[in-house]
Amino acid sequence: MLKTIRKKTEEKESLVLSTIRENQPISRTKLKGLTGIRLATITDVVKRLKQDGLIIEQGREESLRGRKQSLLRINGERYFALGLEFDAEKIIVLLINLNSQIKKIGKTEIGEDKREESITERIASAASSLCEGIPREKLLGLGIADPGVVDSEKGISLFSSLIPNWENVPLGRILNERLKIPVKLIGAPKAKVMAEFRLGAGKGINDLLFIEFGPGIACGIISEGRLLRGHNEMAGELGHTHVSDNGTICACGSYGCLEAITAVPAIVKKIKESIKAGSESLIKNSEDEQITAVEIFQAAKHGDKLCLNILSKAAHYLGLGIANAVNLFNPEMVIFDQRMGIGGDFFLEEIKQVIKRQALRFATGSLKFAVSPLGEKGGPLGAATLILDEFFQSGGRM
Ligand SMILES: [Zn+2]
């Protein structure tokens, strides 16, 4: 019985706190209207949350008659959360407050040494140097946006096709021992769609698809207001859906995967091969020289026929893959990775046309498109948001 009462109190606290978070600044009367909880209970809950320093009263409601009510807000600086994203090239880590405002951000290049212990050491030192000077008791935890497959229960980074020999890395335990705060792992595309849903282009939209495009391809899915994880975190592997019978081998061991045909390394490979075979291009290529996505998109923008041709084919396949996802999940909005827009509109326009042609017209009739405004901050921001969400869901209890 006591347990049930405590659970009910926690549920109410969680609901009040989340409602303030999403509607701040807000008066007690409005809180009552939105939550359906009695005013006397709201007053009690607010008192507890104020005592804990989680909310503050700031300003008064504009009203024409009657007593002006004071407004409640989340006390942003009460606690902080860390978010981090890594891949084979770089680490981005940031610190946000309870209002999801970025307080600090840092970027580290991984360099030539891609050994597991060297990357984990860099991740740990990037995170610990960012939260230097902040008392541990003010840190709710660290969320990690992982480039590959994770076991989020055990905090293990299981596998990444982007980092050589990266398997079964107990990142959660390593970082927890180092930082002495809770650590949570999530796949990067899932973190990114969460960030867009809470703070980016998809704010307030309950059915979203985020398309990740770079060294790999994947998607993050919000369905009916919830992040879709799948049975064991494998939902959203858009890059390994089959789109062609041309036999291109994929890093996953299969062939004809979307990623093997259209991700940046595949595009670069095709351009190198074509130049070697004698095609004219603005891009100068030598065997050992690296070609970047930016160079390719820039060349296409300047009318380079080879780059235009190869990008247009990639756009075609990307469009087909995304159209399949649109038919499966019926999103209200598709958000493209910022990296897909670096060459201007033509690439995205071509993808949109294929989606509209290929997906069911009933699914595309009111479909919206956007380019991520968050860019490379999306991954770490979404991972940190995960920590905040858990804290708010628990009614603000550590
Ligand atoms: Zn594959």
mmCIF file of C-alpha atoms and ligand atoms in Angstrom:
data_model
loop_
_atom_site.group_PDB
_atom_site.id
_atom_site.type_symbol
_atom_site.label_atom_id
_atom_site.label_comp_id
_atom_site.label_asym_id
_atom_site.label_seq_id
_atom_site.Cartn_x
_atom_site.Cartn_y
_atom_site.Cartn_z
ATOM 1 C CA MET A 1 0.000 0.000 0.000
ATOM 2 C CA LEU A 2 2.731 2.449 1.039
ATOM 3 C CA LYS A 3 4.668 1.473 -2.060
ATOM 4 C CA THR A 4 1.652 2.226 -4.275
ATOM 5 C CA ILE A 5 1.195 5.649 -2.697
ATOM 6 C CA ARG A 6 4.880 6.441 -3.157
ATOM 7 C CA LYS A 7 4.704 5.343 -6.771
ATOM 8 C CA LYS A 8 1.677 7.560 -7.366
ATOM 9 C CA THR A 9 3.455 10.535 -5.782
ATOM 10 C CA GLU A 10 6.484 9.936 -7.998
ATOM 11 C CA GLU A 11 4.282 9.718 -11.078
ATOM 12 C CA LYS A 12 2.675 13.058 -10.203
ATOM 13 C CA GLU A 13 6.041 14.673 -9.543
ATOM 14 C CA SER A 14 7.331 13.368 -12.830
ATOM 15 C CA LEU A 15 4.280 14.664 -14.701
ATOM 16 C CA VAL A 16 4.455 18.114 -13.076
ATOM 17 C CA LEU A 17 8.184 18.410 -13.687
ATOM 18 C CA SER A 18 7.945 17.308 -17.325
ATOM 19 C CA THR A 19 5.006 19.652 -17.930
ATOM 20 C CA ILE A 20 6.990 22.576 -16.536
ATOM 21 C CA ARG A 21 9.969 21.533 -18.675
ATOM 22 C CA GLU A 22 7.925 21.508 -21.865
ATOM 23 C CA ASN A 23 5.739 24.559 -21.193
ATOM 24 C CA GLN A 24 7.879 26.902 -19.143
ATOM 25 C CA PRO A 25 7.313 29.543 -17.836
ATOM 26 C CA ILE A 26 3.995 28.291 -16.526
ATOM 27 C CA SER A 27 1.618 29.141 -13.669
ATOM 28 C CA ARG A 28 0.234 26.639 -11.164
ATOM 29 C CA THR A 29 -3.280 27.071 -12.585
ATOM 30 C CA LYS A 30 -2.072 26.255 -16.107
ATOM 31 C CA LEU A 31 -0.209 23.250 -14.703
ATOM 32 C CA LYS A 32 -3.475 22.054 -13.210
ATOM 33 C CA GLY A 33 -5.177 22.461 -16.584
ATOM 34 C CA LEU A 34 -2.487 20.539 -18.473
ATOM 35 C CA THR A 35 -1.917 17.721 -15.974
ATOM 36 C CA GLY A 36 -5.401 17.243 -14.532
ATOM 37 C CA ILE A 37 -3.870 17.121 -11.032
ATOM 38 C CA ARG A 38 -5.666 18.945 -8.171
ATOM 39 C CA LEU A 39 -4.293 22.407 -7.322
ATOM 40 C CA ALA A 40 -3.577 21.441 -3.695
ATOM 41 C CA THR A 41 -1.412 18.517 -4.874
ATOM 42 C CA ILE A 42 0.331 20.724 -7.427
ATOM 43 C CA THR A 43 1.156 23.197 -4.662
ATOM 44 C CA ASP A 44 2.692 20.375 -2.599
ATOM 45 C CA VAL A 45 4.688 18.967 -5.486
ATOM 46 C CA VAL A 46 5.935 22.413 -6.499
ATOM 47 C CA LYS A 47 7.044 22.978 -2.905
ATOM 48 C CA ARG A 48 9.133 19.788 -2.960
ATOM 49 C CA LEU A 49 10.660 20.629 -6.336
ATOM 50 C CA LYS A 50 11.499 24.159 -5.142
ATOM 51 C CA GLN A 51 13.119 22.796 -2.001
ATOM 52 C CA ASP A 52 15.267 20.548 -4.159
ATOM 53 C CA GLY A 53 16.264 23.569 -6.220
ATOM 54 C CA LEU A 54 14.835 22.049 -9.404
ATOM 55 C CA ILE A 55 12.397 24.837 -10.147
ATOM 56 C CA ILE A 56 12.365 28.550 -9.518
ATOM 57 C CA GLU A 57 9.662 31.208 -9.581
ATOM 58 C CA GLN A 58 10.440 33.922 -12.026
ATOM 59 C CA GLY A 59 8.141 36.684 -13.302
ATOM 60 C CA ARG A 60 4.392 36.931 -13.216
ATOM 61 C CA GLU A 61 1.696 35.983 -15.674
ATOM 62 C CA GLU A 62 0.204 38.730 -17.830
ATOM 63 C CA SER A 63 -3.468 38.881 -16.978
ATOM 64 C CA LEU A 64 -6.143 41.531 -17.276
ATOM 65 C CA ARG A 65 -7.983 40.750 -14.085
ATOM 66 C CA GLY A 66 -7.512 38.866 -10.857
ATOM 67 C CA ARG A 67 -4.275 38.167 -9.021
ATOM 68 C CA LYS A 68 -1.309 37.739 -11.301
ATOM 69 C CA GLN A 69 0.165 34.311 -10.738
ATOM 70 C CA SER A 70 3.873 33.732 -10.440
ATOM 71 C CA LEU A 71 5.500 31.653 -13.145
ATOM 72 C CA LEU A 72 7.526 28.491 -12.679
ATOM 73 C CA ARG A 73 10.661 27.526 -14.576
ATOM 74 C CA ILE A 74 13.234 24.763 -14.464
ATOM 75 C CA ASN A 75 16.361 25.892 -12.625
ATOM 76 C CA GLY A 76 18.754 25.153 -15.500
ATOM 77 C CA GLU A 77 21.980 25.374 -13.526
ATOM 78 C CA ARG A 78 20.917 22.891 -10.828
ATOM 79 C CA TYR A 79 22.312 19.905 -12.703
ATOM 80 C CA PHE A 80 24.207 19.179 -15.913
ATOM 81 C CA ALA A 81 24.533 16.289 -18.359
ATOM 82 C CA LEU A 82 27.386 15.346 -20.670
ATOM 83 C CA GLY A 83 26.934 14.123 -24.228
ATOM 84 C CA LEU A 84 29.626 12.649 -26.475
ATOM 85 C CA GLU A 85 29.853 11.303 -29.995
ATOM 86 C CA PHE A 86 32.829 9.513 -31.474
ATOM 87 C CA ASP A 87 33.820 7.799 -34.702
ATOM 88 C CA ALA A 88 37.129 6.827 -36.298
ATOM 89 C CA GLU A 89 38.060 10.470 -36.922
ATOM 90 C CA LYS A 90 36.881 12.639 -34.059
ATOM 91 C CA ILE A 91 35.247 13.047 -30.666
ATOM 92 C CA ILE A 92 32.728 15.779 -29.918
ATOM 93 C CA VAL A 93 31.723 16.275 -26.326
ATOM 94 C CA LEU A 94 29.397 18.849 -24.789
ATOM 95 C CA LEU A 95 27.864 19.853 -21.498
ATOM 96 C CA ILE A 96 24.231 20.917 -21.247
ATOM 97 C CA ASN A 97 22.205 22.252 -18.353
ATOM 98 C CA LEU A 98 18.726 21.095 -17.308
ATOM 99 C CA ASN A 99 17.229 23.392 -19.946
ATOM 100 C CA SER A 100 19.294 21.667 -22.668
ATOM 101 C CA GLN A 101 21.395 24.777 -23.187
ATOM 102 C CA ILE A 102 24.925 24.017 -24.331
ATOM 103 C CA LYS A 103 27.367 25.373 -21.751
ATOM 104 C CA LYS A 104 30.610 23.956 -23.115
ATOM 105 C CA ILE A 105 31.675 22.072 -26.212
ATOM 106 C CA GLY A 106 34.941 20.420 -27.227
ATOM 107 C CA LYS A 107 36.280 18.592 -30.275
ATOM 108 C CA THR A 108 39.243 16.204 -30.438
ATOM 109 C CA GLU A 109 40.746 14.606 -33.538
ATOM 110 C CA ILE A 110 41.485 10.903 -33.118
ATOM 111 C CA GLY A 111 44.563 10.899 -35.325
ATOM 112 C CA GLU A 112 46.393 7.972 -36.873
ATOM 113 C CA ASP A 113 46.289 5.635 -33.875
ATOM 114 C CA LYS A 114 42.984 3.767 -34.193
ATOM 115 C CA ARG A 115 43.723 1.080 -31.590
ATOM 116 C CA GLU A 116 40.890 0.377 -29.195
ATOM 117 C CA GLU A 117 42.776 1.388 -26.032
ATOM 118 C CA SER A 118 44.003 4.590 -27.610
ATOM 119 C CA ILE A 119 40.503 5.640 -28.766
ATOM 120 C CA THR A 120 38.907 4.811 -25.391
ATOM 121 C CA GLU A 121 41.632 6.793 -23.629
ATOM 122 C CA ARG A 122 40.957 9.785 -25.872
ATOM 123 C CA ILE A 123 37.215 9.501 -25.236
ATOM 124 C CA ALA A 124 37.756 9.367 -21.473
ATOM 125 C CA SER A 125 40.128 12.306 -21.386
ATOM 126 C CA ALA A 126 37.921 14.403 -23.713
ATOM 127 C CA ALA A 127 34.960 13.839 -21.368
ATOM 128 C CA SER A 128 36.859 14.418 -18.147
ATOM 129 C CA SER A 129 38.561 17.585 -19.341
ATOM 130 C CA LEU A 130 35.209 19.053 -20.420
ATOM 131 C CA CYS A 131 33.647 18.604 -16.991
ATOM 132 C CA GLU A 132 36.674 19.870 -15.104
ATOM 133 C CA GLY A 133 35.676 22.220 -12.291
ATOM 134 C CA ILE A 134 32.117 20.935 -12.073
ATOM 135 C CA PRO A 135 31.309 19.088 -8.812
ATOM 136 C CA ARG A 136 30.464 15.429 -9.511
ATOM 137 C CA GLU A 137 27.166 15.716 -7.596
ATOM 138 C CA LYS A 138 25.958 18.256 -10.178
ATOM 139 C CA LEU A 139 26.542 15.837 -13.073
ATOM 140 C CA LEU A 140 23.611 13.554 -13.887
ATOM 141 C CA GLY A 141 25.571 11.366 -16.259
ATOM 142 C CA LEU A 142 27.212 10.932 -19.635
ATOM 143 C CA GLY A 143 25.366 9.862 -22.778
ATOM 144 C CA ILE A 144 27.443 8.402 -25.607
ATOM 145 C CA ALA A 145 26.354 8.413 -29.241
ATOM 146 C CA ASP A 146 28.080 5.330 -30.643
ATOM 147 C CA PRO A 147 28.947 4.894 -34.359
ATOM 148 C CA GLY A 148 27.983 1.220 -34.388
ATOM 149 C CA VAL A 149 25.997 -1.453 -32.592
ATOM 150 C CA VAL A 150 25.529 -1.183 -28.818
ATOM 151 C CA ASP A 151 24.252 -3.211 -25.910
ATOM 152 C CA SER A 152 22.744 -0.311 -24.001
ATOM 153 C CA GLU A 153 21.781 -2.479 -20.992
ATOM 154 C CA LYS A 154 25.367 -3.560 -20.383
ATOM 155 C CA GLY A 155 27.001 -0.375 -21.709
ATOM 156 C CA ILE A 156 29.002 -2.267 -24.326
ATOM 157 C CA SER A 157 29.990 -0.911 -27.708
ATOM 158 C CA LEU A 158 29.597 -4.166 -29.637
ATOM 159 C CA PHE A 159 30.852 -3.416 -33.111
ATOM 160 C CA SER A 160 31.586 -0.636 -35.562
ATOM 161 C CA SER A 161 32.310 -1.062 -39.240
ATOM 162 C CA LEU A 162 33.985 2.378 -39.198
ATOM 163 C CA ILE A 163 36.725 1.535 -36.675
ATOM 164 C CA PRO A 164 39.048 -1.398 -37.392
ATOM 165 C CA ASN A 165 38.947 -4.210 -34.776
ATOM 166 C CA TRP A 166 36.427 -2.359 -32.629
ATOM 167 C CA GLU A 167 34.527 -5.146 -30.855
ATOM 168 C CA ASN A 168 32.915 -5.663 -27.433
ATOM 169 C CA VAL A 169 34.376 -2.520 -25.892
ATOM 170 C CA PRO A 170 33.017 -2.022 -22.331
ATOM 171 C CA LEU A 171 32.839 1.760 -22.758
ATOM 172 C CA GLY A 172 30.156 2.178 -20.086
ATOM 173 C CA ARG A 173 32.288 0.569 -17.367
ATOM 174 C CA ILE A 174 35.541 2.257 -18.443
ATOM 175 C CA LEU A 175 33.999 5.734 -18.403
ATOM 176 C CA ASN A 176 32.010 5.135 -15.244
ATOM 177 C CA GLU A 177 35.205 4.143 -13.414
ATOM 178 C CA ARG A 178 37.021 7.173 -14.773
ATOM 179 C CA LEU A 179 34.330 9.840 -14.326
ATOM 180 C CA LYS A 180 32.343 8.373 -11.419
ATOM 181 C CA ILE A 181 29.017 9.212 -13.042
ATOM 182 C CA PRO A 182 26.362 7.036 -14.761
ATOM 183 C CA VAL A 183 27.099 6.325 -18.439
ATOM 184 C CA LYS A 184 24.567 5.395 -21.111
ATOM 185 C CA LEU A 185 25.227 4.241 -24.679
ATOM 186 C CA ILE A 186 22.961 4.771 -27.677
ATOM 187 C CA GLY A 187 23.405 4.360 -31.433
ATOM 188 C CA ALA A 188 24.323 7.696 -33.053
ATOM 189 C CA PRO A 189 21.332 7.912 -35.462
ATOM 190 C CA LYS A 190 18.977 7.341 -32.512
ATOM 191 C CA ALA A 191 20.703 10.100 -30.542
ATOM 192 C CA LYS A 192 20.446 12.398 -33.556
ATOM 193 C CA VAL A 193 16.733 11.878 -34.110
ATOM 194 C CA MET A 194 16.171 12.474 -30.374
ATOM 195 C CA ALA A 195 18.051 15.779 -30.607
ATOM 196 C CA GLU A 196 15.980 16.857 -33.629
ATOM 197 C CA PHE A 197 12.780 15.809 -31.846
ATOM 198 C CA ARG A 198 13.562 17.764 -28.674
ATOM 199 C CA LEU A 199 15.567 20.725 -29.957
ATOM 200 C CA GLY A 200 15.902 20.742 -33.721
ATOM 201 C CA ALA A 201 13.845 20.659 -36.913
ATOM 202 C CA GLY A 202 11.433 18.040 -35.573
ATOM 203 C CA LYS A 203 10.366 19.836 -32.396
ATOM 204 C CA GLY A 204 6.761 18.951 -31.642
ATOM 205 C CA ILE A 205 6.524 16.423 -34.501
ATOM 206 C CA ASN A 206 5.703 12.915 -33.279
ATOM 207 C CA ASP A 207 6.615 10.920 -36.385
ATOM 208 C CA LEU A 208 10.113 11.614 -37.632
ATOM 209 C CA LEU A 209 12.827 10.056 -39.726
ATOM 210 C CA PHE A 210 16.388 11.328 -39.445
ATOM 211 C CA ILE A 211 18.685 10.249 -42.273
ATOM 212 C CA GLU A 212 22.340 9.950 -41.340
ATOM 213 C CA PHE A 213 24.762 10.296 -44.238
ATOM 214 C CA GLY A 214 28.552 10.185 -43.997
ATOM 215 C CA PRO A 215 30.978 7.276 -43.718
ATOM 216 C CA GLY A 216 27.854 5.169 -43.123
ATOM 217 C CA ILE A 217 24.120 5.447 -43.698
ATOM 218 C CA ALA A 218 21.408 4.856 -41.105
ATOM 219 C CA CYS A 219 18.210 6.378 -39.850
ATOM 220 C CA GLY A 220 16.739 7.353 -36.501
ATOM 221 C CA ILE A 221 13.011 6.898 -36.046
ATOM 222 C CA ILE A 222 10.541 8.630 -33.753
ATOM 223 C CA SER A 223 7.181 6.908 -33.993
ATOM 224 C CA GLU A 224 4.114 8.269 -32.176
ATOM 225 C CA GLY A 225 6.368 10.409 -29.998
ATOM 226 C CA ARG A 226 8.705 7.594 -28.961
ATOM 227 C CA LEU A 227 12.182 6.620 -30.032
ATOM 228 C CA LEU A 228 12.122 3.328 -31.894
ATOM 229 C CA ARG A 229 14.940 1.119 -30.605
ATOM 230 C CA GLY A 230 13.874 -2.323 -31.801
ATOM 231 C CA HIS A 231 14.177 -5.650 -29.981
ATOM 232 C CA ASN A 232 17.923 -5.323 -29.435
ATOM 233 C CA GLU A 233 18.672 -1.745 -30.537
ATOM 234 C CA MET A 234 18.970 -2.666 -34.211
ATOM 235 C CA ALA A 235 16.072 -0.591 -35.582
ATOM 236 C CA GLY A 236 17.014 1.950 -38.237
ATOM 237 C CA GLU A 237 19.757 0.102 -40.150
ATOM 238 C CA LEU A 238 18.709 1.780 -43.380
ATOM 239 C CA GLY A 239 22.256 1.510 -44.767
ATOM 240 C CA HIS A 240 22.026 -2.272 -44.855
ATOM 241 C CA THR A 241 18.749 -2.534 -46.677
ATOM 242 C CA HIS A 242 19.153 -4.117 -50.082
ATOM 243 C CA VAL A 243 18.727 -1.733 -53.022
ATOM 244 C CA SER A 244 20.735 -3.228 -55.850
ATOM 245 C CA ASP A 245 21.698 -6.532 -57.379
ATOM 246 C CA ASN A 246 24.909 -5.139 -58.836
ATOM 247 C CA GLY A 247 26.997 -7.142 -56.391
ATOM 248 C CA THR A 248 28.820 -4.323 -54.566
ATOM 249 C CA ILE A 249 30.191 -5.894 -51.371
ATOM 250 C CA CYS A 250 29.307 -4.178 -48.099
ATOM 251 C CA ALA A 251 31.376 -3.972 -44.882
ATOM 252 C CA CYS A 252 28.595 -5.939 -43.146
ATOM 253 C CA GLY A 253 29.374 -9.010 -45.270
ATOM 254 C CA SER A 254 26.321 -8.756 -47.495
ATOM 255 C CA TYR A 255 26.106 -7.139 -50.935
ATOM 256 C CA GLY A 256 24.002 -4.527 -52.667
ATOM 257 C CA CYS A 257 23.410 -2.595 -49.415
ATOM 258 C CA LEU A 258 22.452 1.092 -49.701
ATOM 259 C CA GLU A 259 25.552 2.047 -47.707
ATOM 260 C CA ALA A 260 27.894 0.111 -50.007
ATOM 261 C CA ILE A 261 26.538 2.037 -53.003
ATOM 262 C CA THR A 262 25.878 5.558 -51.726
ATOM 263 C CA ALA A 263 27.813 6.360 -48.515
ATOM 264 C CA VAL A 264 30.694 8.828 -48.874
ATOM 265 C CA PRO A 265 33.477 6.175 -49.148
ATOM 266 C CA ALA A 266 31.546 4.480 -51.987
ATOM 267 C CA ILE A 267 31.131 7.800 -53.823
ATOM 268 C CA VAL A 268 34.833 8.637 -53.380
ATOM 269 C CA LYS A 269 35.822 5.182 -54.653
ATOM 270 C CA LYS A 270 33.719 5.559 -57.799
ATOM 271 C CA ILE A 271 35.155 8.989 -58.554
ATOM 272 C CA LYS A 272 38.717 7.745 -58.103
ATOM 273 C CA GLU A 273 38.073 4.773 -60.381
ATOM 274 C CA SER A 274 36.498 6.934 -63.080
ATOM 275 C CA ILE A 275 39.368 9.435 -63.041
ATOM 276 C CA LYS A 276 41.848 6.575 -63.236
ATOM 277 C CA ALA A 277 39.954 5.221 -66.232
ATOM 278 C CA GLY A 278 40.363 8.586 -67.951
ATOM 279 C CA SER A 279 37.274 10.630 -67.047
ATOM 280 C CA GLU A 280 37.683 14.413 -67.009
ATOM 281 C CA SER A 281 37.086 16.081 -63.672
ATOM 282 C CA LEU A 282 37.805 19.258 -61.727
ATOM 283 C CA ILE A 283 39.020 16.959 -58.972
ATOM 284 C CA LYS A 284 42.689 16.208 -59.249
ATOM 285 C CA ASN A 285 43.431 12.718 -58.100
ATOM 286 C CA SER A 286 46.591 10.918 -57.259
ATOM 287 C CA GLU A 287 46.704 7.425 -55.770
ATOM 288 C CA ASP A 288 47.475 8.381 -52.179
ATOM 289 C CA GLU A 289 45.596 11.670 -52.059
ATOM 290 C CA GLN A 290 42.324 11.784 -50.165
ATOM 291 C CA ILE A 291 39.178 13.139 -51.744
ATOM 292 C CA THR A 292 36.601 14.578 -49.367
ATOM 293 C CA ALA A 293 32.835 14.818 -49.670
ATOM 294 C CA VAL A 294 33.121 18.615 -49.550
ATOM 295 C CA GLU A 295 35.429 18.618 -52.621
ATOM 296 C CA ILE A 296 33.035 16.372 -54.527
ATOM 297 C CA PHE A 297 29.981 18.467 -53.746
ATOM 298 C CA GLN A 298 31.901 21.670 -54.528
ATOM 299 C CA ALA A 299 33.018 20.291 -57.898
ATOM 300 C CA ALA A 300 29.440 19.274 -58.698
ATOM 301 C CA LYS A 301 28.286 22.770 -57.798
ATOM 302 C CA HIS A 302 30.751 24.135 -60.359
ATOM 303 C CA GLY A 303 29.272 21.881 -63.028
ATOM 304 C CA ASP A 304 31.763 18.988 -62.901
ATOM 305 C CA LYS A 305 30.063 16.350 -65.053
ATOM 306 C CA LEU A 306 31.691 13.321 -63.409
ATOM 307 C CA CYS A 307 30.786 14.416 -59.864
ATOM 308 C CA LEU A 308 27.276 15.435 -60.944
ATOM 309 C CA ASN A 309 26.745 12.085 -62.587
ATOM 310 C CA ILE A 310 27.984 9.986 -59.647
ATOM 311 C CA LEU A 311 26.147 12.087 -57.041
ATOM 312 C CA SER A 312 22.976 11.900 -59.075
ATOM 313 C CA LYS A 313 23.159 8.094 -59.089
ATOM 314 C CA ALA A 314 23.798 8.100 -55.323
ATOM 315 C CA ALA A 315 20.795 10.410 -54.859
ATOM 316 C CA HIS A 316 18.676 7.998 -56.863
ATOM 317 C CA TYR A 317 19.516 5.038 -54.595
ATOM 318 C CA LEU A 318 19.246 7.132 -51.433
ATOM 319 C CA GLY A 319 15.806 8.234 -52.601
ATOM 320 C CA LEU A 320 14.771 4.611 -53.129
ATOM 321 C CA GLY A 321 16.002 3.571 -49.689
ATOM 322 C CA ILE A 322 14.315 6.496 -47.947
ATOM 323 C CA ALA A 323 11.083 5.910 -49.907
ATOM 324 C CA ASN A 324 11.011 2.367 -48.494
ATOM 325 C CA ALA A 325 11.455 3.770 -44.984
ATOM 326 C CA VAL A 326 8.681 6.321 -45.634
ATOM 327 C CA ASN A 327 6.338 3.516 -46.687
ATOM 328 C CA LEU A 328 7.260 1.527 -43.571
ATOM 329 C CA PHE A 329 7.082 4.262 -40.915
ATOM 330 C CA ASN A 330 4.796 6.940 -42.389
ATOM 331 C CA PRO A 331 6.724 9.924 -40.956
ATOM 332 C CA GLU A 332 5.393 13.471 -40.943
ATOM 333 C CA MET A 333 8.897 14.790 -41.571
ATOM 334 C CA VAL A 334 12.148 13.493 -43.039
ATOM 335 C CA ILE A 335 15.200 15.311 -41.661
ATOM 336 C CA PHE A 336 18.361 15.080 -43.747
ATOM 337 C CA ASP A 337 21.848 15.019 -42.235
ATOM 338 C CA GLN A 338 23.437 18.464 -42.603
ATOM 339 C CA ARG A 339 26.228 16.810 -44.622
ATOM 340 C CA MET A 340 23.745 16.066 -47.405
ATOM 341 C CA GLY A 341 23.189 19.761 -48.013
ATOM 342 C CA ILE A 342 26.802 20.924 -48.343
ATOM 343 C CA GLY A 343 26.700 21.041 -52.117
ATOM 344 C CA GLY A 344 23.566 23.136 -52.444
ATOM 345 C CA ASP A 345 20.105 21.982 -53.289
ATOM 346 C CA PHE A 346 20.503 19.699 -56.292
ATOM 347 C CA PHE A 347 21.426 16.532 -54.370
ATOM 348 C CA LEU A 348 18.535 16.865 -51.910
ATOM 349 C CA GLU A 349 16.079 17.877 -54.634
ATOM 350 C CA GLU A 350 16.900 14.744 -56.564
ATOM 351 C CA ILE A 351 16.425 12.579 -53.441
ATOM 352 C CA LYS A 352 13.075 14.252 -52.666
ATOM 353 C CA GLN A 353 11.859 13.675 -56.229
ATOM 354 C CA VAL A 354 12.661 9.958 -56.028
ATOM 355 C CA ILE A 355 10.936 9.680 -52.627
ATOM 356 C CA LYS A 356 7.819 11.384 -53.988
ATOM 357 C CA ARG A 357 7.808 9.218 -57.076
ATOM 358 C CA GLN A 358 8.542 5.965 -55.290
ATOM 359 C CA ALA A 359 6.690 6.096 -51.958
ATOM 360 C CA LEU A 360 2.904 5.885 -51.797
ATOM 361 C CA ARG A 361 1.277 9.209 -52.588
ATOM 362 C CA PHE A 362 -0.890 8.922 -49.479
ATOM 363 C CA ALA A 363 2.316 8.804 -47.414
ATOM 364 C CA THR A 364 4.052 11.646 -49.251
ATOM 365 C CA GLY A 365 1.073 13.984 -49.721
ATOM 366 C CA SER A 366 1.757 15.927 -46.525
ATOM 367 C CA LEU A 367 5.337 14.778 -45.969
ATOM 368 C CA LYS A 368 7.687 17.585 -44.898
ATOM 369 C CA PHE A 369 11.430 17.751 -45.495
ATOM 370 C CA ALA A 370 14.102 19.564 -43.507
ATOM 371 C CA VAL A 371 17.889 19.720 -43.260
ATOM 372 C CA SER A 372 19.239 19.234 -39.749
ATOM 373 C CA PRO A 373 19.982 22.591 -38.122
ATOM 374 C CA LEU A 374 22.009 20.827 -35.400
ATOM 375 C CA GLY A 375 24.708 19.306 -37.620
ATOM 376 C CA GLU A 376 27.563 17.666 -35.724
ATOM 377 C CA LYS A 377 26.152 18.779 -32.369
ATOM 378 C CA GLY A 378 23.112 16.508 -32.910
ATOM 379 C CA GLY A 379 24.753 13.242 -31.772
ATOM 380 C CA PRO A 380 26.204 14.449 -28.445
ATOM 381 C CA LEU A 381 23.157 16.632 -27.795
ATOM 382 C CA GLY A 382 20.778 13.700 -28.279
ATOM 383 C CA ALA A 383 22.896 11.440 -26.054
ATOM 384 C CA ALA A 384 22.916 14.071 -23.287
ATOM 385 C CA THR A 385 19.154 14.544 -23.750
ATOM 386 C CA LEU A 386 18.733 10.860 -22.968
ATOM 387 C CA ILE A 387 20.289 11.466 -19.538
ATOM 388 C CA LEU A 388 18.025 14.480 -18.939
ATOM 389 C CA ASP A 389 14.898 12.598 -20.058
ATOM 390 C CA GLU A 390 15.577 9.832 -17.586
ATOM 391 C CA PHE A 391 16.096 12.344 -14.792
ATOM 392 C CA PHE A 392 12.838 14.187 -15.540
ATOM 393 C CA GLN A 393 10.929 10.914 -15.893
ATOM 394 C CA SER A 394 12.051 9.939 -12.403
ATOM 395 C CA GLY A 395 10.480 13.135 -11.036
ATOM 396 C CA GLY A 396 13.887 14.769 -10.629
ATOM 397 C CA ARG A 397 15.341 12.211 -8.259
ATOM 398 C CA MET A 398 18.973 11.183 -8.562
HETATM 399 ZN ZN ZN B 1 25.556 -3.909 -45.472
#
